[in-house]
Coordinates of C-alpha atoms in Angstrom, one line a residue:
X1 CA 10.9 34.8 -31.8
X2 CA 7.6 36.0 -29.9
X3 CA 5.6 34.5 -33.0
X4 CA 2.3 33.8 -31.3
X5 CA 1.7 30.8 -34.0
X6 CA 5.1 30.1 -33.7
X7 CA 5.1 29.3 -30.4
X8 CA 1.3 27.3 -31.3
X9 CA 3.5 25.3 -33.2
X10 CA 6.1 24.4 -30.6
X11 CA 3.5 24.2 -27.8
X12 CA 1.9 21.4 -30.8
X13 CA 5.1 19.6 -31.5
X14 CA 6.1 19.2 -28.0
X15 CA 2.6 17.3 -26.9
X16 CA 3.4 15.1 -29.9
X17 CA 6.9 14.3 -28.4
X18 CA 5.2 13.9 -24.4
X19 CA 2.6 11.4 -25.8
X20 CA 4.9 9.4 -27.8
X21 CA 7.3 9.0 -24.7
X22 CA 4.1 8.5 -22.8
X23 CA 3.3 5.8 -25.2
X24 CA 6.5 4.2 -24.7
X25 CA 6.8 3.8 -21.3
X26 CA 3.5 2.7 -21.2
X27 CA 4.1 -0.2 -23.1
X28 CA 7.8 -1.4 -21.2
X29 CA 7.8 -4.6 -20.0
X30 CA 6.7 -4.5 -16.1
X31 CA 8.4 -7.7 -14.7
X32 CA 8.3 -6.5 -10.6
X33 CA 6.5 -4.0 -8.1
X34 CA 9.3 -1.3 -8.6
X35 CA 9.5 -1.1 -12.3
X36 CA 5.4 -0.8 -12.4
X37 CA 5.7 1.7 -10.0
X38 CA 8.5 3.5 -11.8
X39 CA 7.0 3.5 -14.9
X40 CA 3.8 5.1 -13.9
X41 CA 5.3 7.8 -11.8
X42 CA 7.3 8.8 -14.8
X43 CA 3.7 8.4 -17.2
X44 CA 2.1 10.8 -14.3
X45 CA 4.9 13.0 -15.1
X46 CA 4.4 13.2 -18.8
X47 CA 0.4 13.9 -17.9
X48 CA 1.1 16.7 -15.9
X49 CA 3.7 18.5 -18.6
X50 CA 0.8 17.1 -21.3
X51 CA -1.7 19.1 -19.2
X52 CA 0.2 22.1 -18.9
X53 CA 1.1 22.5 -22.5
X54 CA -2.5 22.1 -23.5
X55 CA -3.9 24.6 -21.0
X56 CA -1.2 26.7 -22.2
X57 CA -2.2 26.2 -26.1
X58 CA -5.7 26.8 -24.8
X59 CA -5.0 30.5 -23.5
X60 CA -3.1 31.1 -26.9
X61 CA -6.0 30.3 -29.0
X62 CA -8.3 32.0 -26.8
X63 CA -6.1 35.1 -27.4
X64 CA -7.7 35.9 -30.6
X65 CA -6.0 39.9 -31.3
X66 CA -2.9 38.8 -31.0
X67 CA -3.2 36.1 -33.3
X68 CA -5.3 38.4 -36.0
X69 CA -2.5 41.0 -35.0
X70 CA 0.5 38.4 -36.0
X71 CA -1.2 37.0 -38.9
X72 CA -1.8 40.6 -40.4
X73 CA 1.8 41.4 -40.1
X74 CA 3.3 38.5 -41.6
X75 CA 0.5 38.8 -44.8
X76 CA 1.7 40.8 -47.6
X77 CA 2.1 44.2 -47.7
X78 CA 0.7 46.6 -49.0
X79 CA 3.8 47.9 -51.0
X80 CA 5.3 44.6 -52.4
X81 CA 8.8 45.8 -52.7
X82 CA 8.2 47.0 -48.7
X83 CA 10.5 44.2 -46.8
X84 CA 11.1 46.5 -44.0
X85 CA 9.1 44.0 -41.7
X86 CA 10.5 40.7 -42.7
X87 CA 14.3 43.0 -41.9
X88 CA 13.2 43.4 -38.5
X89 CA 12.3 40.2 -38.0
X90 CA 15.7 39.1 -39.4
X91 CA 17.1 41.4 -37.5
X92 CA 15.6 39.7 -34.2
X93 CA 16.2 36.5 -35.0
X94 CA 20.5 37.7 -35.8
X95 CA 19.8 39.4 -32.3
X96 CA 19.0 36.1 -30.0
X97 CA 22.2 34.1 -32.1
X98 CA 24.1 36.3 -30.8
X99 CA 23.4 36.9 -27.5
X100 CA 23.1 33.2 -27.1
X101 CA 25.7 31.6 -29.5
X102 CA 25.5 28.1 -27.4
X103 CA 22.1 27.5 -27.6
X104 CA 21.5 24.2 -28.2
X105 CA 18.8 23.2 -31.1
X106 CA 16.0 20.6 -30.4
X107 CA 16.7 20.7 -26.5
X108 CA 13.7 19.3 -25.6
X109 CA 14.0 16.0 -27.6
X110 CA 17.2 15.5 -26.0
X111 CA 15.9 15.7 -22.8
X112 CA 13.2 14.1 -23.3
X113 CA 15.7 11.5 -24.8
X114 CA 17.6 11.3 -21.4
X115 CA 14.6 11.0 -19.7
X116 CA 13.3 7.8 -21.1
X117 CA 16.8 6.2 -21.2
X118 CA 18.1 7.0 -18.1
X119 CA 17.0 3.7 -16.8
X120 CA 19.6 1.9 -19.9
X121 CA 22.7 4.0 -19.0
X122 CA 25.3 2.4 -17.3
X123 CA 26.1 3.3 -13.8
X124 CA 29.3 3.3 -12.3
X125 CA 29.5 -0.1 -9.6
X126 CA 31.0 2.4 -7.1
X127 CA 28.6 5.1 -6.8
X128 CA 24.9 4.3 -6.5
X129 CA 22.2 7.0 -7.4
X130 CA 19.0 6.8 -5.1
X131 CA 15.8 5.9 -6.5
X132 CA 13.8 8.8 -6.4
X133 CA 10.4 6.3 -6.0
X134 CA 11.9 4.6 -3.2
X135 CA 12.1 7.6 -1.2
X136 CA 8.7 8.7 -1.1
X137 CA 8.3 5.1 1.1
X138 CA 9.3 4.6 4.7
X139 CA 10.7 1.2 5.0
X140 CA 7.4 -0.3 7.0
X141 CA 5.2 0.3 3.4
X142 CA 7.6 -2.0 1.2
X143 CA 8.3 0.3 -2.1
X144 CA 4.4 1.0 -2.1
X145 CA 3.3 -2.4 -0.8
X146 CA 1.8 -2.1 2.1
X147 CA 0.3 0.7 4.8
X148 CA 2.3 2.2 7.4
X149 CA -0.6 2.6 9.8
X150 CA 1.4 2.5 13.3
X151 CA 1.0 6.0 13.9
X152 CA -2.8 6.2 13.7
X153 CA -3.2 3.1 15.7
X154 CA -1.3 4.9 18.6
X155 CA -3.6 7.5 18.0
X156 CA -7.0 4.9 17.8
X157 CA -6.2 3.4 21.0
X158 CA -5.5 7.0 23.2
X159 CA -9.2 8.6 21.8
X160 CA -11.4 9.5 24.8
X161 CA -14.2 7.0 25.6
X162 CA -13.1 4.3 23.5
X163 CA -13.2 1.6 26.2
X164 CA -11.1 -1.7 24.9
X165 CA -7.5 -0.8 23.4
X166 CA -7.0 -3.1 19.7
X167 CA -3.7 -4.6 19.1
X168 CA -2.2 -3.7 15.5
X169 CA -3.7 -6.8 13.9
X170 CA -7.2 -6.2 15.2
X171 CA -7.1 -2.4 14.3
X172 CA -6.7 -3.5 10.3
X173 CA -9.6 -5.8 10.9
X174 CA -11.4 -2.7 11.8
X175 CA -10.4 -0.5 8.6
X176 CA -10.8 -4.0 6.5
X177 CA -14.9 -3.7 7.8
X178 CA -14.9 -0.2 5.9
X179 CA -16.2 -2.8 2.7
X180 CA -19.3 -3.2 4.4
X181 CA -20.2 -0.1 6.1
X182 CA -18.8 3.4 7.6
X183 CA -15.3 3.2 9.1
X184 CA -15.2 3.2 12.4
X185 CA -18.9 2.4 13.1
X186 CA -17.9 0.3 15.9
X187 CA -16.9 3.3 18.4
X188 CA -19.4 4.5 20.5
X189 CA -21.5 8.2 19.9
X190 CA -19.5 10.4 22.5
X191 CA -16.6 8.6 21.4
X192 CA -17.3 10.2 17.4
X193 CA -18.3 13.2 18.8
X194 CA -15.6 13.9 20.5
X195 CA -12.6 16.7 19.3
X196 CA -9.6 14.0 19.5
X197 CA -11.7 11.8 16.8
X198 CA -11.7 14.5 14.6
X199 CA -8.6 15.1 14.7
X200 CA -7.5 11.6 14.4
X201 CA -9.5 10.8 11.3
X202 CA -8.1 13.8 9.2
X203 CA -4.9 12.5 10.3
X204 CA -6.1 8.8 8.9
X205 CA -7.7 10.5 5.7
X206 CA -4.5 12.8 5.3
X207 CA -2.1 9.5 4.9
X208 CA -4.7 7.4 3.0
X209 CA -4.6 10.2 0.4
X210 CA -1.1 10.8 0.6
X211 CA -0.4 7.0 0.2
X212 CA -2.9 6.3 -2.5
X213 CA -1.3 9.3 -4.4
X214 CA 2.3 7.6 -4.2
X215 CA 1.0 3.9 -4.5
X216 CA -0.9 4.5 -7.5
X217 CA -0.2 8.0 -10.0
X218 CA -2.1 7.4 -12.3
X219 CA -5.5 7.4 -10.5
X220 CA -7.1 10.4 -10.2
X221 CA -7.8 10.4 -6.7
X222 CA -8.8 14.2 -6.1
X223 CA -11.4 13.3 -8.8
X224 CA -12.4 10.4 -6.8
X225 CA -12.4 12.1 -3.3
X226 CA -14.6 15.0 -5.2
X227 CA -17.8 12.6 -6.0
X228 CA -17.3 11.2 -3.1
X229 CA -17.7 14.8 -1.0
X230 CA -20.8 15.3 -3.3
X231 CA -22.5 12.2 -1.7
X232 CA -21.9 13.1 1.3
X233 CA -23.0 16.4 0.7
X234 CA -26.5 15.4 -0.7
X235 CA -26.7 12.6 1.9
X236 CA -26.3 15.7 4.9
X237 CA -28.6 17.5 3.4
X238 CA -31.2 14.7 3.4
X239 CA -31.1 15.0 7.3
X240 CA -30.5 11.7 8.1
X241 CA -27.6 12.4 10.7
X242 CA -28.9 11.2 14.0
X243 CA -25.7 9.3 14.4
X244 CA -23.5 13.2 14.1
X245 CA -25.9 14.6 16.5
X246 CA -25.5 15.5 20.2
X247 CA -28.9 14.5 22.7
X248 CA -29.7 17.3 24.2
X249 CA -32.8 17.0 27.2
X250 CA -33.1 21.1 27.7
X251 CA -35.6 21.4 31.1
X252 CA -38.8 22.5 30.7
X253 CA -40.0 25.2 33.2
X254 CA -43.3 26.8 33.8
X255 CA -44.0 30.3 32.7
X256 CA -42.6 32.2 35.4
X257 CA -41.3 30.4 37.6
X258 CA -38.5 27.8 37.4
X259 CA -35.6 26.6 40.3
X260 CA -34.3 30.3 40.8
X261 CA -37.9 31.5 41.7
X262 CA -41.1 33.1 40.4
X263 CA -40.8 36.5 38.2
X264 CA -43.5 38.8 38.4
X265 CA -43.7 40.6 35.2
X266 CA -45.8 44.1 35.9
X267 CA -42.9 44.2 38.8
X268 CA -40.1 42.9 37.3
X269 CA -38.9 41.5 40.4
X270 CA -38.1 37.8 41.0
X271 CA -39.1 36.3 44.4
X272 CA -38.0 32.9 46.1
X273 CA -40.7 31.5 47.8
X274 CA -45.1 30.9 46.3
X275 CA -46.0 32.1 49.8
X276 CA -44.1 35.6 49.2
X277 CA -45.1 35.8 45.2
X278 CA -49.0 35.2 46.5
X279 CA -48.9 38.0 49.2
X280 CA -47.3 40.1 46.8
X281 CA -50.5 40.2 44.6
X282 CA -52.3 42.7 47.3
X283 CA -49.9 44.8 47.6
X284 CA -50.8 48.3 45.9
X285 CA -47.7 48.2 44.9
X286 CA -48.6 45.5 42.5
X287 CA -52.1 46.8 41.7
X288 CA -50.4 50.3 40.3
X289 CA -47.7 48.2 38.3
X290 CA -50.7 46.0 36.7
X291 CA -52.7 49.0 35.8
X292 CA -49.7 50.4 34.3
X293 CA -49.0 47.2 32.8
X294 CA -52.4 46.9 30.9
X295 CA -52.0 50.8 29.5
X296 CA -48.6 50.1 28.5
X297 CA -46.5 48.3 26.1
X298 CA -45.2 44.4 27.1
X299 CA -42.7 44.3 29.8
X300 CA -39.2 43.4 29.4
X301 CA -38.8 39.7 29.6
X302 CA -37.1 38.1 32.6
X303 CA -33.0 37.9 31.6
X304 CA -32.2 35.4 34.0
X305 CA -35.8 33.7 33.3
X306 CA -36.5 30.9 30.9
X307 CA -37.2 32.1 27.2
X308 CA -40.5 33.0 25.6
X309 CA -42.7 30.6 24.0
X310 CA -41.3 31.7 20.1
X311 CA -37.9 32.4 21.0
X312 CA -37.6 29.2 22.6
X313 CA -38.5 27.7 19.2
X314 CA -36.3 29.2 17.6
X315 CA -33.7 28.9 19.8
X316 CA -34.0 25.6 19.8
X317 CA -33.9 25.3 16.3
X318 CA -30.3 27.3 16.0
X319 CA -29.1 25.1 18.5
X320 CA -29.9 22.1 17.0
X321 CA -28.4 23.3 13.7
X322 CA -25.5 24.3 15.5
X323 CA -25.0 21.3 17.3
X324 CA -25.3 19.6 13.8
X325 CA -22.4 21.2 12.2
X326 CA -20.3 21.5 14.8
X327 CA -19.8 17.8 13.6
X328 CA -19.8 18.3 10.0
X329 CA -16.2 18.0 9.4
X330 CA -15.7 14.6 11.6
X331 CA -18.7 12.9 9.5
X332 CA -17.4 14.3 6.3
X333 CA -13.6 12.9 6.4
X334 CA -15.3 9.5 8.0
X335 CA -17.0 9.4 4.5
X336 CA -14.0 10.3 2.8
X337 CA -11.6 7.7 4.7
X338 CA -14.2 5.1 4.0
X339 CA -14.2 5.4 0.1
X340 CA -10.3 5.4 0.4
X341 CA -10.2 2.1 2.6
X342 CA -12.6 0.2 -0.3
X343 CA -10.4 1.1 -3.0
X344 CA -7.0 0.6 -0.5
X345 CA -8.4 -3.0 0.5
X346 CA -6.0 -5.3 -1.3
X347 CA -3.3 -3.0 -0.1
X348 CA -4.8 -3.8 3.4
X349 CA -5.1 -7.4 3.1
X350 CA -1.8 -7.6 1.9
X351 CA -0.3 -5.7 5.1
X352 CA -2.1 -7.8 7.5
X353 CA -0.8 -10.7 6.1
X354 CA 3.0 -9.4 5.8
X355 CA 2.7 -8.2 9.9
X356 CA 1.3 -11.5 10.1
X357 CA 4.1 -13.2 8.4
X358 CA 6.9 -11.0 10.3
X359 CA 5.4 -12.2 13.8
X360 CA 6.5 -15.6 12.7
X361 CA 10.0 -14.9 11.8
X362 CA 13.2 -14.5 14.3
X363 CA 15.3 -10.8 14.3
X364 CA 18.3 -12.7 12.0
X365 CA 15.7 -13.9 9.4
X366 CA 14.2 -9.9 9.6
X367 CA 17.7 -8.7 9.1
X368 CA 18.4 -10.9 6.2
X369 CA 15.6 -10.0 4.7
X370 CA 16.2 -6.2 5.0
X371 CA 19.3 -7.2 3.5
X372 CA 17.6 -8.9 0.5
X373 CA 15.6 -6.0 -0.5
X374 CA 18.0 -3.3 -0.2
X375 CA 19.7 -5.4 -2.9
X376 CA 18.5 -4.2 -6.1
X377 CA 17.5 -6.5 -8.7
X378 CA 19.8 -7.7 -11.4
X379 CA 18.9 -5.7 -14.9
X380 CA 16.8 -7.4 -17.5
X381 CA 19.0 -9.3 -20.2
X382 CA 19.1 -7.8 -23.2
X383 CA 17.8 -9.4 -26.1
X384 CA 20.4 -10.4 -29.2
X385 CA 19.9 -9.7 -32.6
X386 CA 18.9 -12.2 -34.8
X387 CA 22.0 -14.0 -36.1
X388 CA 23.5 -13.7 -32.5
X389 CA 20.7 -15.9 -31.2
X390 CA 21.2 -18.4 -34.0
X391 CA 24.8 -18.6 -33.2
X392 CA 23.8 -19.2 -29.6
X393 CA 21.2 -21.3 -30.5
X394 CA 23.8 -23.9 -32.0
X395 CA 25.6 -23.4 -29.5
X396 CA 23.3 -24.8 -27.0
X397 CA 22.5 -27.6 -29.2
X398 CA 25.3 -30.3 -27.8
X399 CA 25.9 -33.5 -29.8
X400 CA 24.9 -36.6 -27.4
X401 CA 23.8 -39.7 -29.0
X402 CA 24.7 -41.7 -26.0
X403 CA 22.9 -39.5 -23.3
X404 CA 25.9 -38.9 -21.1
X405 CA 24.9 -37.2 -17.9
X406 CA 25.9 -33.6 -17.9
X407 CA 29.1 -32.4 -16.7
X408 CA 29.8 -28.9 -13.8
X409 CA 30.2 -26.9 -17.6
X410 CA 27.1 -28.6 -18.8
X411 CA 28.6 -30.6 -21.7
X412 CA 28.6 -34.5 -21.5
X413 CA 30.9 -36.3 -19.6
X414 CA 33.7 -38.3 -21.5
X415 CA 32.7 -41.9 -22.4
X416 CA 35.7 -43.3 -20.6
X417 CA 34.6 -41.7 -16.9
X418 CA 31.2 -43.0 -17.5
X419 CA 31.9 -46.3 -17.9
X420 CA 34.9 -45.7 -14.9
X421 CA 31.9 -44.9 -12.0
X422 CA 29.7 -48.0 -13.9
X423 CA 26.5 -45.2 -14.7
X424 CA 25.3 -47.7 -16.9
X425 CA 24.5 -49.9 -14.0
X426 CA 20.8 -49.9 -12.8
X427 CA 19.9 -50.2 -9.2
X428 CA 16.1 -50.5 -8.4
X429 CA 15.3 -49.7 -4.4
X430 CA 11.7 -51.5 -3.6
X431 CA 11.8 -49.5 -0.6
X432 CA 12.4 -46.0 -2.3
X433 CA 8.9 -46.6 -4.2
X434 CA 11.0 -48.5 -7.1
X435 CA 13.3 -45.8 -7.6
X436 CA 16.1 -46.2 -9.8
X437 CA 19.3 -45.1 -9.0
X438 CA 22.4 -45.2 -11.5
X439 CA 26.0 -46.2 -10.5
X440 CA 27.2 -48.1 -7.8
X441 CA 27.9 -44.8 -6.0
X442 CA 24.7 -43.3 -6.0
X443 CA 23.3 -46.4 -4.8
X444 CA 25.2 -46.3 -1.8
X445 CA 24.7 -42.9 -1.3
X446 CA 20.8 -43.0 -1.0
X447 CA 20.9 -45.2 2.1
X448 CA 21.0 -42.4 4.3
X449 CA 19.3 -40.1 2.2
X450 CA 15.8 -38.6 3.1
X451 CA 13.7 -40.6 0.6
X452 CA 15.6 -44.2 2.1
X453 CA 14.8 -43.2 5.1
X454 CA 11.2 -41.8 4.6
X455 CA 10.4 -45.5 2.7
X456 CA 11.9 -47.0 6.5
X457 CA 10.0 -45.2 8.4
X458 CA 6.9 -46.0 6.8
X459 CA 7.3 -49.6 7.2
X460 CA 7.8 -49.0 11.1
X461 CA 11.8 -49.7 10.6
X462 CA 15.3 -48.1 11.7
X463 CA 17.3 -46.3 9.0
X464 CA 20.3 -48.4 10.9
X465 CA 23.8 -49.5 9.5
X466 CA 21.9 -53.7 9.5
X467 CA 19.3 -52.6 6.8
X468 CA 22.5 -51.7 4.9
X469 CA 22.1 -53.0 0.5
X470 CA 18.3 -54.3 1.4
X471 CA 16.6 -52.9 -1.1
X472 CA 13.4 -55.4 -0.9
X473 CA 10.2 -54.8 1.5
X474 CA 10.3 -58.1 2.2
X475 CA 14.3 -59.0 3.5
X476 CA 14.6 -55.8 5.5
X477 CA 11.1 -56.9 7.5
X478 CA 12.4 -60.3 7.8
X479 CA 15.8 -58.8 9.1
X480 CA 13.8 -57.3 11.4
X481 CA 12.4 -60.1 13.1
X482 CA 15.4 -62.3 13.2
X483 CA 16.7 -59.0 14.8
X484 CA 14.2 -59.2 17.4
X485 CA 14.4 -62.8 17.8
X486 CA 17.8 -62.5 18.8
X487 CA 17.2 -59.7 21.3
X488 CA 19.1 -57.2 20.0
X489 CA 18.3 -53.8 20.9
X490 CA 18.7 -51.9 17.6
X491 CA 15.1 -51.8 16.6
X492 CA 13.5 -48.9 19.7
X493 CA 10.3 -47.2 19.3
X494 CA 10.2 -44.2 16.7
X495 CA 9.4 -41.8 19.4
X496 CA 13.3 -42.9 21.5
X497 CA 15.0 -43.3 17.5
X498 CA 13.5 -39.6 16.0
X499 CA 16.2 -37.1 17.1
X500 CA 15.3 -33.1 17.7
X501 CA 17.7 -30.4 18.5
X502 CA 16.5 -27.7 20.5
X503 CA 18.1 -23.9 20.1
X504 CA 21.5 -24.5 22.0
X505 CA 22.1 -27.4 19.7
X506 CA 21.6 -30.4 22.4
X507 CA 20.2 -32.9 20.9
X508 CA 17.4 -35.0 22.4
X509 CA 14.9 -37.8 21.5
X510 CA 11.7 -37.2 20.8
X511 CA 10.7 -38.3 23.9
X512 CA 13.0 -36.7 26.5
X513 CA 12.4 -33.6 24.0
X514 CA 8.5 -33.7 24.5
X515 CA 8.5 -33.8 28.6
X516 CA 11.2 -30.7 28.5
X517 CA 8.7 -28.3 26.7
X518 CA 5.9 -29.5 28.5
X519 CA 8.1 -28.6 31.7
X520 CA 9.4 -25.7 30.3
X521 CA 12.3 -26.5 30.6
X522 CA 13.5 -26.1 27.2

């Protein structure tokens, strides 16, 4: 059982198995969002299990004693009638059958079996199982949708030194202009090179990763986010970082003397005043320390004084390095986020137009629509076999030489009924654009509906109970006039005849309706 070329074999059949279950869910019809998005996490499964497998077949064939070792034992002996070897092996195999009488033979094939048809089992209507997919998703990114970027726009607007706040809308604008340069570009220096940036861009770059990984399996996006550290890498070591480093203006001073005073170096005393320092120079004192001075090695330099000519150089140049990578790690995930926005930019249009689209609509739309995609969707008809769709195939093919209209179970009506409502009558409307209607009943019925009325309207008429059976443009504008003529007062102005309900339901004409919401009052 611990055959090293045994288990080769295994390690070999079971790849075979992963990429032929890869290969079939691969090629399942993807209809919606969630079935893409299922599929592929369960292909990014099968990769990783692929991967592991081979990296384990790898370290086998590297081991190359043990393999010389197990192919030695299992050649022939030396002895031919020496089966002492294949016993023990017997005796091994007797050994594990025993201890584990229940074992179950080709276990992996049956899972894998259960693995690809889980999706085809029938599920009991009373118990639901959760979608493992849909969990990774907070209910703002849509089953993988859109971003959920609410948390780092809280973040955006409290950074230090940012000056005008961004509404939600306007901060995607700002991560939509990552196509065309570096994210973020539009804050000011101190505001990048500040501590709270930092730490709100690894917070950006942490979810873009983390989303990008759930959105999309299959793309290798540590591979990505590896090339893309290597250009920034070669691009910080080019020097061109002005925009990472801080302006420093360090003061110059003059040799020995700067705002604390003048330092006398043979005395290595520091004194306030010129006046003092000059007097000073007389002094034997002084003369004694210079002549010692000039024998002797150089004097300490001041230590609250200014730095030497070299040091200062140098100093200068470890603080500038310093100052350089002190912001390393800010520029480098700016680089990072940026390469994650371009490839995250549909995603990004397609969330600015969803919170766009949720602005328009009221809180009982949102809630229906919650309610609509919580529902999950109906499963995909299976298809017949083929003398099952024949059958149903003449089954749809209904006998109707006289073209009866269509019944509510979608066979013809009887002959009798048809000739009962007159359908074989024609009535042509002039109005309706020469629209035909058949029956008596429909052609009452259209009167007052909205293509009658739209054809009314055009011709600067009232959809009233007078225009009633005048089909003809030219009776119902003659009908008008004797109307008018008469002085009756059926025929108003379209603004006083068009009728609009406001949200308590009164119901106003267009005109009273237009001076309320121009007084606010509605």
């Amino acid at each position: 059982m611990d055959s090293i070329i045994e288990v080769q074999r295994q390690t070999h059949e079971e790849i075979e198995h992963l990429e032929r279950a890869l290969y079939t869910i691969l090629a399942k019809p993807q209809t919606t969002h969630q079935t893409r998005l299922q599929n592929e996490h369960k292909a990014s499964q099968l990769l990783d299990r692929i991967h592991s497998r081979v990296v384990t077949l790898s370290n086998l064939y590297e081991d190359q004693d043990t393999r010389k070792a197990e192919i030695e034992a299992i050649s022939a002996p030396a002895q031919q009638n020496d089966l002492s070897a294949f016993y023990e092996r017997l005796g091994k195999i007797t050994e594990h059958h025993t201890k584990y009488p229940d074992s179950t033979v080709g276990g992996f094939e049956l899972e894998l079996a259960a693995f690809l048809d889980e999706d085809q089992e029938a599920e009991d209507e009373e118990f639901e199982q959760d979608d493992p997919v849909a969990l990774m998703f907070s209910g703002e990114e849509g089953y993988g949708k859109y971003l959920d970027l609410y948390a780092n726009h809280t973040t955006y607007n409290n950074l230090k030194h940012i000056g005008k706040r961004l509404a939600y809308l306007q901060y995607l604008d700002v991560l939509l202009a990552a196509q065309s340069g570096p994210v973020h570009n539009e804050l000011p220096k101190e505001c990048r090179l500040h501590r709270d940036y930092e730490l709100y861009i690894r917070a950006l770059h942490a979810y873009l990763v983390s989303f990008m990984k759930r959105s999309q399996p299959l793309v290798d996006v540590e591979g990505q986010q590896r090339e893309a550290e290597a250009q920034f890498n070669k691009y910080w070591e080019s020097g061109e970082t002005e925009e990472w480093e801080e302006s420093h203006q360090p003061k110059n001073q003059e040799n020995g003397g700067g705002e604390g005073g003048i330092w006398c170096a043979a005395c290595q005393k520091m004194y306030s005043k010129q006046t003092v320092y000059d007097a000073h120079l007389s002094s034997k004192k002084h003369i004694k320390a210079a002549q010692k001075q000039a024998t002797a090695e150089a004097p300490p330099a001041n230590p609250n004084g200014p730095p030497a000519a070299g040091n200062s150089h140098q100093n200068g140049e470890s603080s500038h390095a310093s100052s350089k990578n002190k912001h390393r790690a800010a520029a480098l995930y700016t680089h990072l986020a940026t390469h994650l926005l371009r490839e995250l930019a549909p995603a990004l249009n397609d969330t600015k137009s969803n919170v766009e689209r949720r602005f328009s609509l009221t809180a009982r739309e949102r809630e229906q629509e919650l309610l609509e995609q919580s529902k999950k969707p109906p499963p995909p008809a299976k298809t017949p076999a083929n003398g099952e769709a024949e059958e149903e195939e003449e089954e749809e093919r209904i006998y109707n030489p006289l073209k009866l209209p269509l019944g509510w179970d979608g066979k013809p009506i009887p002959y009798w009924l048809y000739k009962l409502h007159g359908l074989g009558v024609e009535y042509r409307c002039e109005i309706c654009s020469d629209h035909v209607y058949m029956g008596r009943k429909n052609f009452e019925r259209h009167f007052q509906e909205s293509r009658h009325a739209f054809g009314m309207r055009a011709l600067g008429l009232p959809n009233t109970k007078h225009f009633h059976e005048i089909t003809r443009i030219e009776d119902a504008l003659a009908l008008a006039e004797k109307l008018k003529r008469e002085g009756r007062n059926e025929i108003f102005e379209q603004e006083t005849m068009e009728e609009l309900e406001d949200e308590e339901g009164n119901v106003y004409n267009r005109k009273t309706y237009e001076d309320l919401k121009k007084q606010g009052l509605i």
